[in-house]
Tab-separated table of C-alpha atoms in Angstrom:
chain	number	residue	atom	x	y	z
A	1	MET	CA	-95.743	-62.791	-27.434
A	2	PRO	CA	-94.668	-66.005	-25.513
A	3	PHE	CA	-93.473	-69.081	-27.268
A	4	ILE	CA	-93.193	-72.567	-26.031
A	5	ASN	CA	-90.105	-73.998	-28.011
A	6	SER	CA	-90.650	-77.716	-26.753
A	7	GLY	CA	-93.199	-80.006	-25.381
A	8	THR	CA	-91.319	-80.862	-22.238
A	9	ASP	CA	-92.246	-77.518	-20.127
A	10	PHE	CA	-95.796	-78.640	-19.674
A	11	LYS	CA	-95.512	-82.059	-20.509
A	12	GLU	CA	-97.130	-83.598	-17.321
A	13	GLU	CA	-99.750	-80.847	-16.750
A	14	GLU	CA	-100.679	-80.157	-20.912
A	15	PRO	CA	-104.538	-80.675	-21.711
A	16	GLY	CA	-105.690	-83.064	-24.728
A	17	ILE	CA	-105.787	-80.247	-27.128
A	18	LEU	CA	-102.334	-78.708	-26.705
A	19	GLN	CA	-100.933	-82.383	-26.995
A	20	LEU	CA	-102.701	-83.230	-30.142
A	21	ALA	CA	-101.627	-79.182	-31.609
A	22	ARG	CA	-98.095	-80.378	-30.848
A	23	LYS	CA	-98.396	-83.682	-32.572
A	24	SER	CA	-100.109	-82.278	-35.567
A	25	LEU	CA	-96.804	-79.613	-35.812
A	26	GLU	CA	-94.646	-82.766	-35.849
A	27	PHE	CA	-96.357	-84.295	-38.286
A	28	SER	CA	-96.562	-81.601	-40.752
A	29	ARG	CA	-92.486	-81.053	-40.086
A	30	ARG	CA	-91.958	-84.798	-41.003
A	31	SER	CA	-93.852	-84.705	-43.942
A	32	ILE	CA	-91.809	-82.011	-45.342
A	33	GLU	CA	-88.515	-83.155	-44.652
A	34	PRO	CA	-88.728	-86.283	-46.700
A	35	GLY	CA	-89.254	-84.993	-49.923
A	36	ARG	CA	-86.639	-82.558	-49.475
A	37	ARG	CA	-83.745	-84.981	-48.633
A	38	SER	CA	-84.985	-87.664	-51.539
A	39	ARG	CA	-84.653	-84.617	-53.992
A	40	GLY	CA	-81.512	-83.580	-52.828
A	41	SER	CA	-79.707	-87.358	-53.002
A	42	ARG	CA	-81.061	-88.462	-56.592
A	43	PRO	CA	-78.695	-88.410	-59.568
A	44	SER	CA	-78.827	-85.261	-61.919
A	45	GLY	CA	-80.584	-87.079	-64.545
A	46	GLU	CA	-83.515	-88.301	-62.548
A	47	LYS	CA	-83.631	-84.444	-61.294
A	48	ASN	CA	-84.759	-83.297	-64.357
A	49	LYS	CA	-87.968	-85.362	-64.012
A	50	ASP	CA	-88.900	-83.509	-61.090
A	51	VAL	CA	-89.341	-80.315	-62.736
A	52	GLU	CA	-92.480	-81.440	-64.181
A	53	LEU	CA	-93.831	-82.366	-60.912
A	54	GLY	CA	-92.242	-79.139	-59.245
A	55	GLY	CA	-95.144	-76.836	-59.314
A	56	ALA	CA	-97.472	-79.681	-57.715
A	57	ASP	CA	-94.929	-80.271	-54.856
A	58	HIS	CA	-94.179	-76.692	-54.397
A	59	GLU	CA	-98.096	-76.149	-53.733
A	60	HIS	CA	-97.881	-78.954	-51.548
A	61	GLU	CA	-95.079	-77.702	-49.483
A	62	THR	CA	-96.650	-74.195	-49.130
A	63	GLU	CA	-99.679	-76.018	-47.936
A	64	VAL	CA	-98.063	-78.068	-45.319
A	65	ALA	CA	-96.036	-74.900	-44.148
A	66	GLN	CA	-98.900	-72.786	-43.942
A	67	HIS	CA	-100.727	-75.545	-41.992
A	68	ALA	CA	-97.515	-75.818	-39.467
A	69	LYS	CA	-97.705	-72.145	-39.055
A	70	ARG	CA	-101.235	-72.069	-38.108
A	71	VAL	CA	-100.296	-75.035	-35.829
A	72	SER	CA	-97.522	-73.107	-34.352
A	73	MET	CA	-99.701	-70.095	-33.711
A	74	ASP	CA	-102.357	-72.285	-32.004
A	75	ILE	CA	-99.878	-73.731	-29.800
A	76	GLN	CA	-98.689	-70.333	-28.699
A	77	ARG	CA	-102.214	-69.163	-27.945
A	78	ILE	CA	-103.308	-72.343	-26.043
A	79	SER	CA	-99.845	-72.044	-24.208
A	80	MET	CA	-100.648	-68.392	-22.876
A	81	GLU	CA	-104.534	-69.496	-22.118
A	82	VAL	CA	-102.999	-72.340	-20.074
A	83	GLN	CA	-100.656	-70.010	-18.260
A	84	ARG	CA	-103.269	-67.350	-17.479
A	85	LYS	CA	-105.726	-69.707	-16.424
A	86	ARG	CA	-102.909	-71.553	-13.960
A	87	SER	CA	-102.058	-68.053	-12.720
A	88	LYS	CA	-105.735	-67.023	-11.993
A	89	ASP	CA	-106.158	-70.571	-10.202
A	90	ALA	CA	-103.209	-69.859	-8.102
A	91	ALA	CA	-104.404	-66.481	-7.278
A	92	ARG	CA	-107.816	-67.636	-6.338
A	93	ALA	CA	-106.621	-70.514	-4.199
A	94	ALA	CA	-104.302	-68.194	-2.174
A	95	ALA	CA	-106.935	-65.488	-1.898
A	96	LYS	CA	-109.398	-68.527	-0.549
A	97	ALA	CA	-106.907	-69.785	1.688
A	98	ASP	CA	-106.407	-66.208	3.149
A	99	GLU	CA	-110.035	-65.797	3.778
A	100	LYS	CA	-110.463	-69.175	5.417
A	101	GLU	CA	-107.520	-68.399	7.473
A	102	GLU	CA	-108.855	-65.018	8.397
A	103	GLU	CA	-112.503	-66.771	8.990
A	104	GLU	CA	-111.355	-69.468	11.251
A	105	GLY	CA	-107.972	-67.981	12.731
A	106	GLU	CA	-106.032	-69.614	15.470
A	107	LYS	CA	-108.095	-71.726	17.565
A	108	ILE	CA	-107.372	-70.279	21.247
A	109	ASP	CA	-109.180	-71.882	23.909
A	110	PHE	CA	-111.290	-69.099	25.588
A	111	THR	CA	-115.000	-68.819	27.039
A	112	PRO	CA	-117.049	-66.610	25.169
A	113	ALA	CA	-119.797	-64.541	26.503
A	114	PRO	CA	-123.278	-65.946	26.586
A	115	LYS	CA	-125.210	-65.198	23.382
A	116	ASP	CA	-127.779	-63.395	25.246
A	117	GLY	CA	-124.937	-61.371	27.354
A	118	LEU	CA	-124.825	-60.835	31.020
A	119	THR	CA	-128.081	-60.323	33.108
A	120	THR	CA	-128.077	-57.032	35.199
A	121	ALA	CA	-127.896	-58.760	38.614
A	122	GLU	CA	-124.999	-60.712	37.247
A	123	ALA	CA	-123.286	-57.418	36.020
A	124	GLU	CA	-123.370	-56.043	39.407
A	125	GLU	CA	-122.128	-58.803	41.316
A	126	LEU	CA	-119.079	-58.642	38.899
A	127	LEU	CA	-118.914	-54.807	39.575
A	128	LYS	CA	-118.761	-55.094	43.093
A	129	LYS	CA	-115.979	-58.007	42.642
A	130	TRP	CA	-113.726	-56.083	39.829
A	131	GLY	CA	-114.557	-52.565	40.276
A	132	LYS	CA	-115.314	-49.840	37.721
A	133	ASN	CA	-113.699	-50.018	34.455
A	134	GLU	CA	-111.596	-46.941	34.707
A	135	LEU	CA	-107.811	-46.241	35.584
A	136	VAL	CA	-107.285	-44.477	39.067
A	137	GLU	CA	-105.549	-41.230	38.930
A	138	LYS	CA	-103.352	-39.673	41.744
A	139	SER	CA	-105.315	-36.893	43.072
A	140	ILE	CA	-103.565	-34.410	45.081
A	141	PRO	CA	-105.807	-33.260	47.860
A	142	LYS	CA	-106.215	-29.341	47.988
A	143	TRP	CA	-104.577	-28.628	51.168
A	144	LEU	CA	-101.475	-30.307	50.260
A	145	ILE	CA	-101.641	-28.090	46.752
A	146	LEU	CA	-101.951	-24.985	49.319
A	147	LEU	CA	-99.068	-26.430	51.595
A	148	ARG	CA	-96.810	-26.899	48.656
A	149	LEU	CA	-97.255	-23.203	47.595
A	150	LEU	CA	-96.246	-22.180	51.237
A	151	THR	CA	-93.138	-24.321	51.425
A	152	GLY	CA	-91.432	-23.570	48.216
A	153	PRO	CA	-87.568	-22.127	48.142
A	154	MET	CA	-89.210	-18.587	47.256
A	155	PRO	CA	-92.096	-18.987	50.254
A	156	ILE	CA	-89.278	-20.032	52.551
A	157	MET	CA	-87.116	-17.195	51.934
A	158	LEU	CA	-90.121	-14.819	52.478
A	159	TRP	CA	-90.737	-16.925	55.955
A	160	ILE	CA	-87.108	-16.350	56.795
A	161	ALA	CA	-87.178	-12.621	56.231
A	162	ALA	CA	-90.700	-12.273	57.862
A	163	LEU	CA	-88.952	-14.073	60.815
A	164	VAL	CA	-85.977	-11.883	61.170
A	165	GLU	CA	-88.399	-8.641	61.160
A	166	LEU	CA	-90.100	-10.146	64.018
A	167	ILE	CA	-87.043	-10.795	65.808
A	168	ILE	CA	-85.737	-7.148	65.358
A	169	GLY	CA	-89.058	-5.905	65.976
A	170	ASN	CA	-90.036	-4.391	62.613
A	171	TYR	CA	-93.553	-5.389	62.804
A	172	PRO	CA	-94.897	-3.198	59.806
A	173	ASP	CA	-92.348	-5.128	57.386
A	174	MET	CA	-93.244	-8.342	58.767
A	175	ALA	CA	-96.729	-7.630	57.893
A	176	ILE	CA	-96.060	-6.528	54.733
A	177	LEU	CA	-94.057	-9.664	53.746
A	178	LEU	CA	-96.719	-12.162	55.447
A	179	VAL	CA	-99.556	-9.945	53.020
A	180	ILE	CA	-97.073	-10.798	50.268
A	181	GLN	CA	-96.726	-14.455	51.095
A	182	PHE	CA	-100.322	-15.474	51.410
A	183	THR	CA	-101.233	-13.403	48.444
A	184	ASN	CA	-99.189	-15.207	46.185
A	185	ALA	CA	-100.060	-18.239	47.597
A	186	GLY	CA	-103.715	-17.631	47.291
A	187	ILE	CA	-103.803	-16.748	43.561
A	188	SER	CA	-101.694	-19.502	42.525
A	189	PHE	CA	-104.027	-21.835	44.559
A	190	TYR	CA	-107.325	-20.791	43.155
A	191	GLU	CA	-105.878	-20.659	39.364
A	192	THR	CA	-104.551	-24.348	40.066
A	193	THR	CA	-107.603	-25.982	41.442
A	194	LYS	CA	-109.944	-24.052	39.085
A	195	ALA	CA	-107.843	-25.248	36.043
A	196	GLY	CA	-107.849	-28.816	37.579
A	197	ASP	CA	-111.687	-28.764	38.102
A	198	ALA	CA	-112.337	-27.679	34.390
A	199	VAL	CA	-110.007	-30.307	33.344
A	200	LYS	CA	-111.869	-32.964	35.278
A	201	VAL	CA	-115.322	-31.727	34.144
A	202	LEU	CA	-114.247	-32.072	30.541
A	203	LYS	CA	-112.842	-35.647	31.049
A	204	ASP	CA	-116.217	-36.835	32.572
A	205	SER	CA	-118.122	-35.362	29.704
A	206	LEU	CA	-115.680	-37.466	27.167
A	207	LYS	CA	-116.272	-40.899	28.960
A	208	PRO	CA	-116.598	-43.394	26.379
A	209	VAL	CA	-119.479	-45.275	25.700
A	210	ALA	CA	-119.789	-49.068	25.058
A	211	THR	CA	-122.329	-51.208	23.153
A	212	CYS	CA	-122.860	-53.910	25.389
A	213	LYS	CA	-125.603	-56.693	25.400
A	214	ARG	CA	-127.550	-57.115	28.734
A	215	ASP	CA	-130.490	-59.106	29.409
A	216	GLY	CA	-130.571	-60.289	25.869
A	217	LYS	CA	-130.493	-56.631	24.439
A	218	TRP	CA	-128.096	-54.478	22.892
A	219	GLN	CA	-127.654	-51.019	24.424
A	220	ASP	CA	-125.225	-48.250	24.972
A	221	ILE	CA	-123.940	-47.814	28.357
A	222	ASP	CA	-121.391	-46.067	30.154
A	223	ALA	CA	-117.972	-48.023	29.580
A	224	THR	CA	-116.896	-47.406	33.179
A	225	ILE	CA	-119.778	-50.117	34.351
A	226	ILE	CA	-118.334	-52.908	31.857
A	227	VAL	CA	-117.451	-55.970	33.635
A	228	PRO	CA	-115.470	-59.145	32.747
A	229	GLY	CA	-117.654	-61.417	30.735
A	230	ASP	CA	-119.712	-58.977	29.123
A	231	LEU	CA	-120.547	-59.228	25.367
A	232	VAL	CA	-119.609	-56.164	23.523
A	233	LEU	CA	-119.831	-55.027	19.736
A	234	LEU	CA	-116.217	-53.899	18.489
A	235	ALA	CA	-117.271	-52.057	15.056
A	236	ALA	CA	-115.444	-49.675	12.914
A	237	GLY	CA	-115.199	-46.039	14.803
A	238	SER	CA	-115.554	-47.256	18.099
A	239	ALA	CA	-113.144	-47.365	20.799
A	240	VAL	CA	-112.175	-50.530	22.598
A	241	PRO	CA	-114.008	-50.378	26.044
A	242	ALA	CA	-111.593	-53.156	27.713
A	243	ASP	CA	-109.285	-55.754	26.924
A	244	CYS	CA	-111.822	-57.952	24.943
A	245	TYR	CA	-111.517	-61.453	23.039
A	246	VAL	CA	-112.589	-61.629	19.500
A	247	ASN	CA	-115.412	-64.084	19.296
A	248	GLU	CA	-115.775	-64.588	15.453
A	249	GLY	CA	-114.496	-63.056	12.343
A	250	VAL	CA	-111.742	-60.334	11.454
A	251	ILE	CA	-111.034	-56.883	12.654
A	252	GLU	CA	-108.392	-54.188	12.120
A	253	VAL	CA	-107.701	-52.154	15.453
A	254	ASP	CA	-105.488	-49.000	15.532
A	255	GLN	CA	-102.704	-49.480	18.300
A	256	SER	CA	-100.847	-46.399	17.600
A	257	ALA	CA	-101.508	-44.840	20.954
A	258	MET	CA	-99.951	-47.859	22.780
A	259	THR	CA	-97.358	-49.245	20.414
A	260	GLY	CA	-96.581	-46.576	17.768
A	261	GLU	CA	-97.674	-48.607	14.928
A	262	SER	CA	-98.924	-46.380	12.058
A	263	LEU	CA	-100.797	-49.304	10.384
A	264	PRO	CA	-103.680	-50.823	11.880
A	265	VAL	CA	-103.565	-54.866	13.053
A	266	LYS	CA	-105.575	-57.704	12.308
A	267	PHE	CA	-106.926	-59.399	15.213
A	268	ARG	CA	-108.948	-62.727	14.657
A	269	ARG	CA	-111.027	-65.235	16.617
A	270	GLY	CA	-109.451	-65.607	20.238
A	271	GLU	CA	-106.997	-62.863	20.227
A	272	VAL	CA	-107.268	-60.041	22.751
A	273	CYS	CA	-107.983	-56.098	21.599
A	274	LYS	CA	-106.460	-53.948	24.054
A	275	LEU	CA	-108.036	-50.822	25.929
A	276	GLY	CA	-107.003	-47.826	24.336
A	277	SER	CA	-107.005	-49.104	20.650
A	278	ASN	CA	-109.598	-48.102	18.291
A	279	VAL	CA	-111.496	-50.374	15.478
A	280	VAL	CA	-110.821	-48.796	12.272
A	281	ARG	CA	-112.379	-51.658	9.871
A	282	GLY	CA	-114.801	-54.461	10.444
A	283	GLU	CA	-117.645	-55.674	12.874
A	284	VAL	CA	-117.320	-58.301	15.304
A	285	GLU	CA	-118.567	-59.671	18.889
A	286	GLY	CA	-115.955	-59.643	21.724
A	287	THR	CA	-115.794	-60.901	24.940
A	288	VAL	CA	-114.666	-58.693	27.825
A	289	GLU	CA	-111.275	-60.297	29.616
A	290	THR	CA	-110.200	-57.464	32.040
A	291	THR	CA	-111.214	-54.257	33.010
A	292	GLY	CA	-109.719	-51.240	34.499
A	293	GLN	CA	-106.258	-51.413	36.335
A	294	ASN	CA	-106.099	-54.955	35.365
A	295	THR	CA	-106.028	-54.098	31.509
A	296	PHE	CA	-102.633	-54.151	29.610
A	297	PHE	CA	-103.040	-50.303	29.455
A	298	GLY	CA	-103.940	-50.270	33.341
A	299	LYS	CA	-100.890	-52.133	34.262
A	300	THR	CA	-98.941	-49.999	32.221
A	301	ALA	CA	-100.192	-46.927	33.815
A	302	GLN	CA	-99.281	-48.321	37.265
A	303	MET	CA	-96.295	-48.914	36.167
A	304	LEU	CA	-95.317	-45.498	35.022
A	305	GLN	CA	-96.828	-44.075	38.660
A	306	SER	CA	-94.792	-46.355	40.419
A	307	VAL	CA	-91.746	-44.282	39.215
A	308	GLY	CA	-92.793	-41.674	41.555
A	309	ASN	CA	-91.271	-38.470	39.593
A	310	GLU	CA	-94.217	-36.107	39.472
A	311	SER	CA	-92.223	-33.258	38.442
A	312	GLY	CA	-91.902	-32.384	34.733
A	313	SER	CA	-89.239	-30.915	32.932
A	314	LEU	CA	-90.505	-27.068	33.529
A	315	GLN	CA	-90.690	-27.769	37.106
A	316	ILE	CA	-87.323	-28.963	37.418
A	317	LEU	CA	-85.900	-26.159	35.368
A	318	LEU	CA	-87.694	-23.622	37.256
A	319	MET	CA	-86.256	-25.181	40.704
A	320	ARG	CA	-83.060	-24.917	39.275
A	321	ILE	CA	-83.348	-21.275	38.509
A	322	MET	CA	-84.847	-20.591	42.049
A	323	LEU	CA	-82.035	-22.645	43.627
A	324	ILE	CA	-79.441	-20.814	41.777
A	325	LEU	CA	-81.144	-17.122	42.534
A	326	VAL	CA	-81.584	-18.049	46.274
A	327	THR	CA	-78.006	-19.321	46.359
A	328	LEU	CA	-76.518	-16.122	45.101
A	329	SER	CA	-78.697	-13.633	47.021
A	330	LEU	CA	-78.149	-15.278	50.171
A	331	THR	CA	-74.472	-15.083	49.717
A	332	LEU	CA	-74.531	-11.384	48.841
A	333	CYS	CA	-76.590	-10.477	51.654
A	334	ILE	CA	-74.351	-12.118	53.954
A	335	ILE	CA	-71.444	-10.420	52.381
A	336	ALA	CA	-73.313	-7.002	52.592
A	337	PHE	CA	-74.488	-7.517	56.403
A	338	ILE	CA	-71.048	-8.497	57.531
A	339	TYR	CA	-69.571	-5.486	55.927
A	340	LEU	CA	-72.414	-3.048	57.355
A	341	VAL	CA	-71.768	-4.725	60.672
A	342	VAL	CA	-68.102	-4.209	60.462
A	343	GLU	CA	-68.047	-0.667	58.878
A	344	GLY	CA	-70.591	0.557	61.436
A	345	ASN	CA	-68.548	-0.479	64.393
A	346	LYS	CA	-65.422	1.295	63.067
A	347	LYS	CA	-67.808	4.439	62.478
A	348	ASN	CA	-69.270	4.447	65.858
A	349	ALA	CA	-65.845	3.766	67.679
A	350	ALA	CA	-64.676	7.303	65.900
A	351	ARG	CA	-67.498	9.067	67.248
A	352	ILE	CA	-67.698	10.810	70.500
A	353	PRO	CA	-69.286	8.878	73.465
A	354	LYS	CA	-72.259	10.969	73.684
A	355	LEU	CA	-73.097	9.922	69.743
A	356	GLN	CA	-72.021	6.653	69.848
A	357	VAL	CA	-74.942	3.572	69.351
A	358	SER	CA	-74.795	0.215	70.918
A	359	SER	CA	-73.570	-2.658	68.935
A	360	GLY	CA	-76.902	-4.262	68.862
A	361	GLU	CA	-78.576	-1.448	67.047
A	362	ILE	CA	-75.699	-1.683	64.401
A	363	VAL	CA	-76.686	-5.449	64.115
A	364	ARG	CA	-80.293	-4.875	63.972
A	365	ASN	CA	-79.884	-1.848	61.273
A	366	SER	CA	-77.599	-4.243	58.943
A	367	LEU	CA	-79.943	-7.122	59.505
A	368	SER	CA	-82.901	-5.262	58.144
A	369	PHE	CA	-81.007	-3.756	55.007
A	370	ALA	CA	-79.642	-7.048	54.478
A	371	VAL	CA	-83.413	-8.658	54.735
A	372	VAL	CA	-84.829	-5.801	52.164
A	373	VAL	CA	-82.122	-6.427	49.678
A	374	LEU	CA	-82.733	-10.142	49.881
A	375	VAL	CA	-86.296	-9.827	49.334
A	376	ALA	CA	-85.807	-7.315	46.490
A	377	SER	CA	-82.933	-9.401	44.639
A	378	ILE	CA	-85.010	-12.648	44.190
A	379	PRO	CA	-87.812	-12.977	41.967
A	380	LEU	CA	-90.371	-14.543	45.008
A	381	ALA	CA	-93.457	-14.819	42.652
A	382	ILE	CA	-91.423	-16.707	39.658
A	383	GLU	CA	-93.292	-20.123	40.493
A	384	ILE	CA	-96.752	-18.446	41.230
A	385	VAL	CA	-96.548	-16.389	37.877
A	386	THR	CA	-95.565	-19.814	35.757
A	387	THR	CA	-98.317	-21.494	37.736
A	388	THR	CA	-100.721	-19.068	37.268
A	389	THR	CA	-100.085	-18.811	33.359
A	390	LEU	CA	-100.268	-22.583	32.872
A	391	ALA	CA	-103.558	-22.930	34.733
A	392	LEU	CA	-105.087	-19.938	32.785
A	393	GLY	CA	-103.683	-21.767	29.252
A	394	SER	CA	-105.489	-24.886	30.635
A	395	ARG	CA	-108.609	-23.237	31.219
A	396	GLN	CA	-108.515	-21.429	27.860
A	397	LEU	CA	-108.138	-24.704	26.232
A	398	SER	CA	-110.787	-26.752	28.314
A	399	ALA	CA	-113.392	-23.976	26.889
A	400	PRO	CA	-113.310	-25.416	23.115
A	401	ARG	CA	-113.051	-29.063	24.717
A	402	ALA	CA	-109.380	-29.701	24.212
A	403	ILE	CA	-107.107	-31.947	26.411
A	404	VAL	CA	-103.465	-31.636	26.036
A	405	ALA	CA	-101.726	-34.616	27.818
């Protein structure tokens, strides 16, 4: 139990009852001390007279000591109550100040939306001016997808092989190579476009809905038609449909998708909640500041798209593997072709004139063999097989409504 040793700790702030208790304790102490000092200073003859009155003095001292003890305990109890009351008052004042700060927030100048929201005509005009509240994605035309499938490193090798077969007049082999070329490209094109369409349909079905006040009525509308100046409801569990001002009150927003913060952030009056975040606590009305590409999230996406590097790590790895294989295959085929031409001419010179063949025939046979080795030595369908496998996986994921970014 804490004890107040002196009256100086809370001298300026002590209540009247605590001051009276301290004065009573000091009075009791002073009433005991004079008797003790007077008896100690008398001569020995006079001290004998005190023996008769010793019993009465002892009782008096006992009563005074007990009274002093009770007063001391009262002082301790009152001091503890005072300290406890001060702690409660300080905590209450701090909570009240924090609550007031949360309610009022920083006074930021902005124009809140009308209480009844925008009218349908106003919203349509603003929609024409600012466009839809959506991020523009780069879509690759289907003809370009097919063209890329026919112009990769491996398809180029097939084109070269088919051209060589055409030059030497080996039309059946040329036809087989062309069939292989267009079959690989057709299968990859079909699977790629079908997977892309499935993901697009899934994204369209998952478009967010915003609670907006139009023509004086709250209604759930497609978030893509939200316009700057709209009055929206930001409630717990809902996604922030655009960059929105907080009109009044306080909400907590999860911004981990953009900033990586593990804890929600408080937004007060005049502060802007970003598109792509989610409200986790509270409910306030908000005014839409910007939409679509003009939002913070939209500008970030534009910066990422401006880099222009559309190839992922898997595509880069496959390209490196294909370039290495093509280089090795071409080198070996050229060596084999030169060897066959030289050895063929030597053997042809050793034959009798009637059995000799022309040099052009030797070159054509050597070239045909080199083309066969080239086609057989490189995995022509490595990119096609990888693309098809990824496309099939994407389609399977879209069935349970899953999107992997």
